[in-house]
mmCIF file of C-alpha atoms in Angstrom:
data_model
loop_
_atom_site.group_PDB
_atom_site.id
_atom_site.type_symbol
_atom_site.label_atom_id
_atom_site.label_comp_id
_atom_site.label_asym_id
_atom_site.label_seq_id
_atom_site.Cartn_x
_atom_site.Cartn_y
_atom_site.Cartn_z
ATOM 1 C CA THR S 1 -5.287 5.821 20.672
ATOM 2 C CA ILE S 2 -4.701 6.337 16.940
ATOM 3 C CA GLU S 3 -5.625 9.760 15.573
ATOM 4 C CA ASN S 4 -8.259 10.291 12.855
ATOM 5 C CA ALA S 5 -9.790 6.845 13.220
ATOM 6 C CA ALA S 6 -13.038 5.923 11.479
ATOM 7 C CA MET S 7 -15.682 4.048 13.462
ATOM 8 C CA PHE S 8 -17.627 1.214 11.812
ATOM 9 C CA ASP S 9 -20.835 0.172 13.571
ATOM 10 C CA GLY S 10 -20.892 -3.474 12.499
ATOM 11 C CA SER S 11 -24.209 -3.180 10.646
ATOM 12 C CA ALA S 12 -24.280 -0.418 8.042
ATOM 13 C CA ASP S 13 -21.006 1.508 7.992
ATOM 14 C CA TYR S 14 -18.558 0.973 5.161
ATOM 15 C CA LEU S 15 -16.443 2.805 2.584
ATOM 16 C CA SER S 16 -16.197 1.866 -1.076
ATOM 17 C CA ARG S 17 -14.140 2.839 -4.081
ATOM 18 C CA THR S 18 -13.837 1.691 -7.689
ATOM 19 C CA PRO S 19 -10.347 2.321 -9.115
ATOM 20 C CA ALA S 20 -10.505 4.860 -11.941
ATOM 21 C CA VAL S 21 -7.958 2.939 -14.005
ATOM 22 C CA ALA S 22 -6.550 -0.565 -13.996
ATOM 23 C CA SER S 23 -3.400 -0.753 -11.927
ATOM 24 C CA ASN S 24 -1.035 -3.363 -10.523
ATOM 25 C CA ARG S 25 -2.907 -6.491 -9.439
ATOM 26 C CA LYS S 26 0.269 -8.551 -9.060
ATOM 27 C CA THR S 27 2.039 -6.394 -6.487
ATOM 28 C CA TRP S 28 0.477 -4.308 -3.705
ATOM 29 C CA THR S 29 0.564 -3.600 0.029
ATOM 30 C CA TRP S 30 -2.428 -3.085 2.333
ATOM 31 C CA SER S 31 -1.808 -1.697 5.800
ATOM 32 C CA GLY S 32 -4.051 -0.299 8.514
ATOM 33 C CA TRP S 33 -4.485 0.121 12.250
ATOM 34 C CA VAL S 34 -7.364 -1.964 13.574
ATOM 35 C CA LYS S 35 -9.317 -1.935 16.827
ATOM 36 C CA ARG S 36 -12.108 -4.487 17.087
ATOM 37 C CA SER S 37 -15.174 -3.708 19.197
ATOM 38 C CA GLY S 38 -17.593 -6.577 18.741
ATOM 39 C CA MET S 39 -16.382 -10.076 18.033
ATOM 40 C CA PRO S 40 -18.604 -11.402 15.220
ATOM 41 C CA SER S 41 -17.723 -14.724 13.647
ATOM 42 C CA ASP S 42 -16.992 -13.130 10.261
ATOM 43 C CA GLU S 43 -16.189 -9.460 9.586
ATOM 44 C CA GLN S 44 -14.582 -7.997 6.499
ATOM 45 C CA LEU S 45 -11.744 -5.481 6.518
ATOM 46 C CA PHE S 46 -11.167 -5.232 2.758
ATOM 47 C CA HIS S 47 -13.083 -6.952 -0.036
ATOM 48 C CA ALA S 48 -13.420 -6.950 -3.828
ATOM 49 C CA GLY S 49 -15.141 -9.255 -6.322
ATOM 50 C CA SER S 50 -17.593 -12.120 -6.022
ATOM 51 C CA SER S 51 -16.327 -14.968 -8.223
ATOM 52 C CA ASN S 52 -13.273 -14.781 -10.483
ATOM 53 C CA PRO S 53 -11.404 -12.674 -9.422
ATOM 54 C CA TYR S 54 -12.331 -12.402 -5.762
ATOM 55 C CA SER S 55 -10.248 -11.317 -2.745
ATOM 56 C CA TYR S 56 -10.667 -10.373 0.899
ATOM 57 C CA ILE S 57 -8.910 -9.631 4.174
ATOM 58 C CA LYS S 58 -11.060 -10.408 7.208
ATOM 59 C CA PHE S 59 -11.375 -11.748 10.741
ATOM 60 C CA ALA S 60 -13.160 -15.095 10.991
ATOM 61 C CA ASP S 61 -13.655 -16.934 14.288
ATOM 62 C CA GLN S 62 -11.211 -14.405 15.816
ATOM 63 C CA LYS S 63 -8.499 -15.417 13.338
ATOM 64 C CA LEU S 64 -7.047 -13.503 10.401
ATOM 65 C CA GLY S 65 -8.151 -14.751 6.997
ATOM 66 C CA ILE S 66 -6.683 -13.698 3.652
ATOM 67 C CA PHE S 67 -8.052 -15.030 0.380
ATOM 68 C CA LEU S 68 -6.891 -14.133 -3.132
ATOM 69 C CA ARG S 69 -8.421 -15.616 -6.307
ATOM 70 C CA ASP S 70 -7.435 -14.733 -9.872
ATOM 71 C CA ASP S 71 -9.446 -14.568 -13.110
ATOM 72 C CA GLY S 72 -8.994 -18.275 -13.751
ATOM 73 C CA GLY S 73 -10.283 -19.364 -10.342
ATOM 74 C CA THR S 74 -6.903 -20.284 -8.853
ATOM 75 C CA SER S 75 -6.576 -19.099 -5.263
ATOM 76 C CA THR S 76 -4.398 -18.743 -2.195
ATOM 77 C CA SER S 77 -5.984 -18.985 1.258
ATOM 78 C CA LEU S 78 -4.358 -18.243 4.628
ATOM 79 C CA ILE S 79 -6.018 -18.515 8.062
ATOM 80 C CA SER S 80 -3.877 -17.760 11.089
ATOM 81 C CA THR S 81 -3.514 -19.829 14.230
ATOM 82 C CA GLN S 82 -3.088 -16.555 16.115
ATOM 83 C CA LEU S 83 -6.251 -15.144 17.672
ATOM 84 C CA PHE S 84 -7.259 -11.479 17.524
ATOM 85 C CA ARG S 85 -9.806 -11.039 20.299
ATOM 86 C CA ASP S 86 -8.781 -8.075 22.464
ATOM 87 C CA PRO S 87 -11.480 -5.391 22.021
ATOM 88 C CA GLY S 88 -9.413 -2.804 23.870
ATOM 89 C CA ALA S 89 -6.234 -2.973 21.819
ATOM 90 C CA TRP S 90 -5.095 -1.305 18.630
ATOM 91 C CA GLY S 91 -2.967 -3.346 16.240
ATOM 92 C CA MET S 92 -1.386 -2.693 12.867
ATOM 93 C CA LEU S 93 -2.042 -5.218 10.116
ATOM 94 C CA THR S 94 0.092 -5.247 6.981
ATOM 95 C CA VAL S 95 -0.652 -7.593 4.071
ATOM 96 C CA VAL S 96 1.704 -7.827 1.099
ATOM 97 C CA CYS S 97 1.019 -9.530 -2.230
ATOM 98 C CA ASP S 98 3.695 -9.979 -4.883
ATOM 99 C CA THR S 99 2.910 -12.756 -7.339
ATOM 100 C CA THR S 100 6.044 -11.943 -9.356
ATOM 101 C CA GLU S 101 8.062 -13.764 -6.679
ATOM 102 C CA ALA S 102 9.512 -17.113 -7.761
ATOM 103 C CA VAL S 103 8.808 -18.816 -4.403
ATOM 104 C CA SER S 104 5.116 -19.336 -3.671
ATOM 105 C CA ALA S 105 5.522 -18.607 0.056
ATOM 106 C CA ASP S 106 6.852 -15.147 -0.797
ATOM 107 C CA ARG S 107 3.802 -14.171 -2.875
ATOM 108 C CA LEU S 108 1.586 -13.413 0.128
ATOM 109 C CA LYS S 109 2.777 -12.307 3.576
ATOM 110 C CA ALA S 110 1.298 -10.556 6.608
ATOM 111 C CA TRP S 111 2.533 -8.713 9.692
ATOM 112 C CA TRP S 112 0.816 -7.827 12.970
ATOM 113 C CA ASN S 113 2.419 -4.998 14.956
ATOM 114 C CA GLY S 114 5.630 -5.361 13.001
ATOM 115 C CA VAL S 115 5.997 -9.128 13.501
ATOM 116 C CA GLU S 116 5.560 -11.357 10.462
ATOM 117 C CA ILE S 117 2.827 -13.964 10.839
ATOM 118 C CA THR S 118 4.306 -17.347 9.946
ATOM 119 C CA SER S 119 1.957 -19.782 11.697
ATOM 120 C CA TRP S 120 -1.065 -20.572 9.524
ATOM 121 C CA GLY S 121 -3.715 -23.133 10.444
ATOM 122 C CA THR S 122 -4.833 -23.090 6.821
ATOM 123 C CA GLU S 123 -2.179 -22.463 4.191
ATOM 124 C CA THR S 124 -3.115 -23.161 0.578
ATOM 125 C CA ARG S 125 -0.826 -21.332 -1.835
ATOM 126 C CA SER S 126 -2.039 -22.172 -5.331
ATOM 127 C CA LEU S 127 -1.678 -18.777 -7.011
ATOM 128 C CA THR S 128 0.861 -19.129 -9.791
ATOM 129 C CA ARG S 129 3.639 -16.708 -10.576
ATOM 130 C CA ASN S 130 2.411 -13.419 -12.118
ATOM 131 C CA SER S 131 -1.240 -14.226 -11.466
ATOM 132 C CA GLU S 132 -3.641 -11.321 -10.889
ATOM 133 C CA PRO S 133 -6.073 -11.446 -7.946
ATOM 134 C CA ALA S 134 -8.935 -8.973 -7.521
ATOM 135 C CA PHE S 135 -7.463 -5.992 -5.682
ATOM 136 C CA ASN S 136 -6.735 -3.035 -8.006
ATOM 137 C CA ASP S 137 -9.080 -4.395 -10.704
ATOM 138 C CA SER S 138 -10.805 -1.296 -12.109
ATOM 139 C CA SER S 139 -13.964 -3.266 -12.922
ATOM 140 C CA LEU S 140 -14.598 -4.101 -9.255
ATOM 141 C CA VAL S 141 -15.930 -2.056 -6.344
ATOM 142 C CA HIS S 142 -13.496 -2.254 -3.411
ATOM 143 C CA TYR S 143 -15.122 -2.266 0.036
ATOM 144 C CA LEU S 144 -13.615 -1.258 3.358
ATOM 145 C CA GLY S 145 -15.620 -2.623 6.253
ATOM 146 C CA GLN S 146 -18.048 -5.001 4.546
ATOM 147 C CA ARG S 147 -18.482 -7.699 1.893
ATOM 148 C CA ASN S 148 -19.633 -6.801 -1.619
ATOM 149 C CA ASP S 149 -23.162 -8.043 -0.875
ATOM 150 C CA GLY S 150 -23.519 -5.738 2.140
ATOM 151 C CA ASN S 151 -22.977 -8.425 4.776
ATOM 152 C CA ASN S 152 -20.270 -9.260 7.331
ATOM 153 C CA ASN S 153 -19.711 -5.655 8.358
ATOM 154 C CA PHE S 154 -16.701 -4.709 10.443
ATOM 155 C CA ASP S 155 -17.407 -3.650 14.036
ATOM 156 C CA GLY S 156 -14.638 -1.421 15.330
ATOM 157 C CA TYR S 157 -12.207 1.295 14.303
ATOM 158 C CA LEU S 158 -9.816 1.664 11.370
ATOM 159 C CA ALA S 159 -7.072 4.253 10.961
ATOM 160 C CA GLU S 160 -4.044 4.959 8.765
ATOM 161 C CA VAL S 161 -5.320 2.631 6.027
ATOM 162 C CA HIS S 162 -3.106 2.430 2.933
ATOM 163 C CA LEU S 163 -3.335 0.478 -0.308
ATOM 164 C CA VAL S 164 0.024 0.931 -2.023
ATOM 165 C CA ASP S 165 -0.172 0.008 -5.695
ATOM 166 C CA GLY S 166 2.859 -1.641 -7.294
ATOM 167 C CA ALA S 167 5.057 -1.993 -4.200
ATOM 168 C CA ALA S 168 5.729 -4.971 -1.915
ATOM 169 C CA LEU S 169 6.610 -3.247 1.366
ATOM 170 C CA THR S 170 6.943 -4.423 4.976
ATOM 171 C CA ALA S 171 5.421 -3.268 8.248
ATOM 172 C CA SER S 172 8.394 -0.950 8.858
ATOM 173 C CA SER S 173 7.071 1.367 6.135
ATOM 174 C CA PHE S 174 4.104 2.209 8.386
ATOM 175 C CA GLY S 175 5.220 1.662 11.984
ATOM 176 C CA GLU S 176 8.148 1.379 14.365
ATOM 177 C CA THR S 177 8.983 0.324 17.906
ATOM 178 C CA ASP S 178 9.216 3.242 20.321
ATOM 179 C CA GLY S 179 11.508 3.619 23.330
ATOM 180 C CA ASN S 180 9.113 1.579 25.473
ATOM 181 C CA GLY S 181 9.055 -1.349 23.063
ATOM 182 C CA VAL S 182 5.558 -0.488 21.787
ATOM 183 C CA TRP S 183 4.710 -0.640 18.086
ATOM 184 C CA VAL S 184 3.505 2.827 17.021
ATOM 185 C CA PRO S 185 2.442 4.418 13.712
ATOM 186 C CA ILE S 186 4.771 6.528 11.587
ATOM 187 C CA GLU S 187 3.918 8.698 8.606
ATOM 188 C CA TYR S 188 4.135 6.750 5.370
ATOM 189 C CA ALA S 189 6.633 8.627 3.214
ATOM 190 C CA GLY S 190 5.588 7.139 -0.118
ATOM 191 C CA THR S 191 7.188 4.682 -2.488
ATOM 192 C CA ALA S 192 7.879 4.808 -6.186
ATOM 193 C CA ALA S 193 6.897 1.477 -7.710
ATOM 194 C CA ALA S 194 9.754 -0.260 -9.473
ATOM 195 C CA GLY S 195 9.164 -0.406 -13.206
ATOM 196 C CA SER S 196 6.132 1.879 -13.113
ATOM 197 C CA ALA S 197 5.579 4.180 -16.074
ATOM 198 C CA VAL S 198 5.892 7.885 -15.368
ATOM 199 C CA THR S 199 5.192 10.562 -17.976
ATOM 200 C CA VAL S 200 7.368 13.635 -17.553
ATOM 201 C CA THR S 201 6.908 16.694 -19.745
ATOM 202 C CA HIS S 202 9.650 19.290 -19.473
ATOM 203 C CA THR S 203 9.764 22.764 -20.935
ATOM 204 C CA ALA S 204 13.228 24.144 -21.532
ATOM 205 C CA SER S 205 14.081 27.789 -20.972
ATOM 206 C CA PRO S 206 15.779 29.381 -22.788
ATOM 207 C CA VAL S 207 14.548 27.913 -26.078
ATOM 208 C CA ASP S 208 17.974 26.453 -26.819
ATOM 209 C CA ALA S 209 17.317 22.981 -25.371
ATOM 210 C CA SER S 210 20.971 22.026 -25.591
ATOM 211 C CA ASN S 211 21.729 24.633 -22.931
ATOM 212 C CA ALA S 212 18.555 24.658 -20.840
ATOM 213 C CA THR S 213 18.809 25.878 -17.263
ATOM 214 C CA ALA S 214 15.139 25.902 -16.163
ATOM 215 C CA TYR S 215 12.781 22.946 -16.288
ATOM 216 C CA THR S 216 9.123 22.474 -15.462
ATOM 217 C CA PHE S 217 7.856 18.953 -14.800
ATOM 218 C CA SER S 218 4.134 18.484 -15.397
ATOM 219 C CA SER S 219 1.654 15.585 -15.409
ATOM 220 C CA THR S 220 3.755 13.938 -12.709
ATOM 221 C CA ASP S 221 2.343 12.867 -9.340
ATOM 222 C CA ILE S 222 5.104 12.804 -6.725
ATOM 223 C CA GLY S 223 2.709 12.399 -3.810
ATOM 224 C CA THR S 224 1.586 14.545 -0.912
ATOM 225 C CA ALA S 225 3.991 17.240 0.226
ATOM 226 C CA HIS S 226 6.335 15.931 2.880
ATOM 227 C CA ALA S 227 9.346 17.401 4.633
ATOM 228 C CA ASN S 228 11.421 14.341 3.739
ATOM 229 C CA ARG S 229 10.498 14.239 0.044
ATOM 230 C CA ARG S 230 13.246 15.231 -2.381
ATOM 231 C CA VAL S 231 13.663 15.464 -6.162
ATOM 232 C CA VAL S 232 16.949 14.367 -7.719
ATOM 233 C CA VAL S 233 17.892 15.797 -11.125
ATOM 234 C CA GLY S 234 20.759 14.475 -13.230
ATOM 235 C CA THR S 235 22.090 16.337 -16.281
ATOM 236 C CA THR S 236 24.892 15.688 -18.731
ATOM 237 C CA ALA S 237 26.698 17.731 -21.364
ATOM 238 C CA SER S 238 29.035 16.779 -24.186
ATOM 239 C CA THR S 239 31.563 19.329 -22.940
ATOM 240 C CA GLY S 240 31.747 21.406 -19.793
ATOM 241 C CA THR S 241 29.483 21.150 -16.767
ATOM 242 C CA ALA S 242 25.698 20.779 -17.114
ATOM 243 C CA THR S 243 23.666 22.637 -14.516
ATOM 244 C CA VAL S 244 20.014 23.356 -13.729
ATOM 245 C CA SER S 245 19.333 26.714 -12.084
ATOM 246 C CA SER S 246 15.603 26.342 -11.386
ATOM 247 C CA LEU S 247 13.065 23.545 -11.076
ATOM 248 C CA THR S 248 9.255 23.624 -10.895
ATOM 249 C CA VAL S 249 7.269 20.527 -9.944
ATOM 250 C CA GLY S 250 3.472 20.560 -10.082
ATOM 251 C CA GLY S 251 3.446 24.346 -10.296
ATOM 252 C CA VAL S 252 5.604 24.782 -7.182
ATOM 253 C CA SER S 253 9.148 26.117 -7.394
ATOM 254 C CA ALA S 254 11.675 23.804 -5.782
ATOM 255 C CA THR S 255 14.765 24.854 -3.822
ATOM 256 C CA GLU S 256 18.171 23.410 -4.597
ATOM 257 C CA ILE S 257 19.717 22.007 -1.421
ATOM 258 C CA GLY S 258 22.767 20.213 -2.775
ATOM 259 C CA THR S 259 24.845 19.656 -5.915
ATOM 260 C CA LEU S 260 27.468 17.136 -6.987
ATOM 261 C CA GLN S 261 29.402 18.252 -10.074
ATOM 262 C CA GLN S 262 31.696 16.216 -12.272
ATOM 263 C CA SER S 263 33.452 17.120 -15.522
ATOM 264 C CA THR S 264 30.450 16.696 -17.829
ATOM 265 C CA SER S 265 27.550 15.899 -15.478
ATOM 266 C CA THR S 266 25.723 17.249 -12.456
ATOM 267 C CA VAL S 267 23.442 15.620 -9.879
ATOM 268 C CA SER S 268 21.376 18.127 -7.907
ATOM 269 C CA LEU S 269 19.001 17.616 -4.964
ATOM 270 C CA TRP S 270 15.873 19.767 -4.756
ATOM 271 C CA SER S 271 13.182 20.146 -2.091
#
């Protein structure tokens, strides 16, 4: 059993969200724990768009289907040979898109319970490099558990669903094999997207910025509080050793837990 699961009744239940701002449509990771109840011929897990662009992750005829279409109508379509028809079993599905990859086969991948799916009955990979399918398009409603027209509802349970914007991860970011050889969920620790723009505003104290010892970082989202999350601060000085004596992130004072000092620079670790 997976904690905090949401039940979908196969007829009317769904969740929807429209992204507030446009984000990374080239690179993303979708992951979730799935338990099917009924076995309809077509049921949607995740869906956005209706023409160009248009994308979905679904079960069709007890197989996994992934379809991604960009603004120009070019698409990639994968349908597994593997069947997913055990109504009593939980499984973790991870789907990764990264159209920045040079090799077409690396632009869309999927894992089930930590094992990459490599056998596809249908495998059409026409999406070109750097193309932008529908997911994360701020003009589109994103549906969890049904199609955009209200049909093909999912019948079962979903838990630990993540859509990670700007990062091509693997199943190991969300699960692991326990001592009995069973794939189990782990807490997702968060990932900073490579190349993403982050605005950091710091206020120096005292006023002499050349010798600041206290900094406050604002307008910066570092994610949900987590025991394993750390902040690394690097400082340099033209002469002597540069140090930071206090750090505030999002209005919360951080605690320094380690420092590495060199002749004119310091790297400190805060929690």
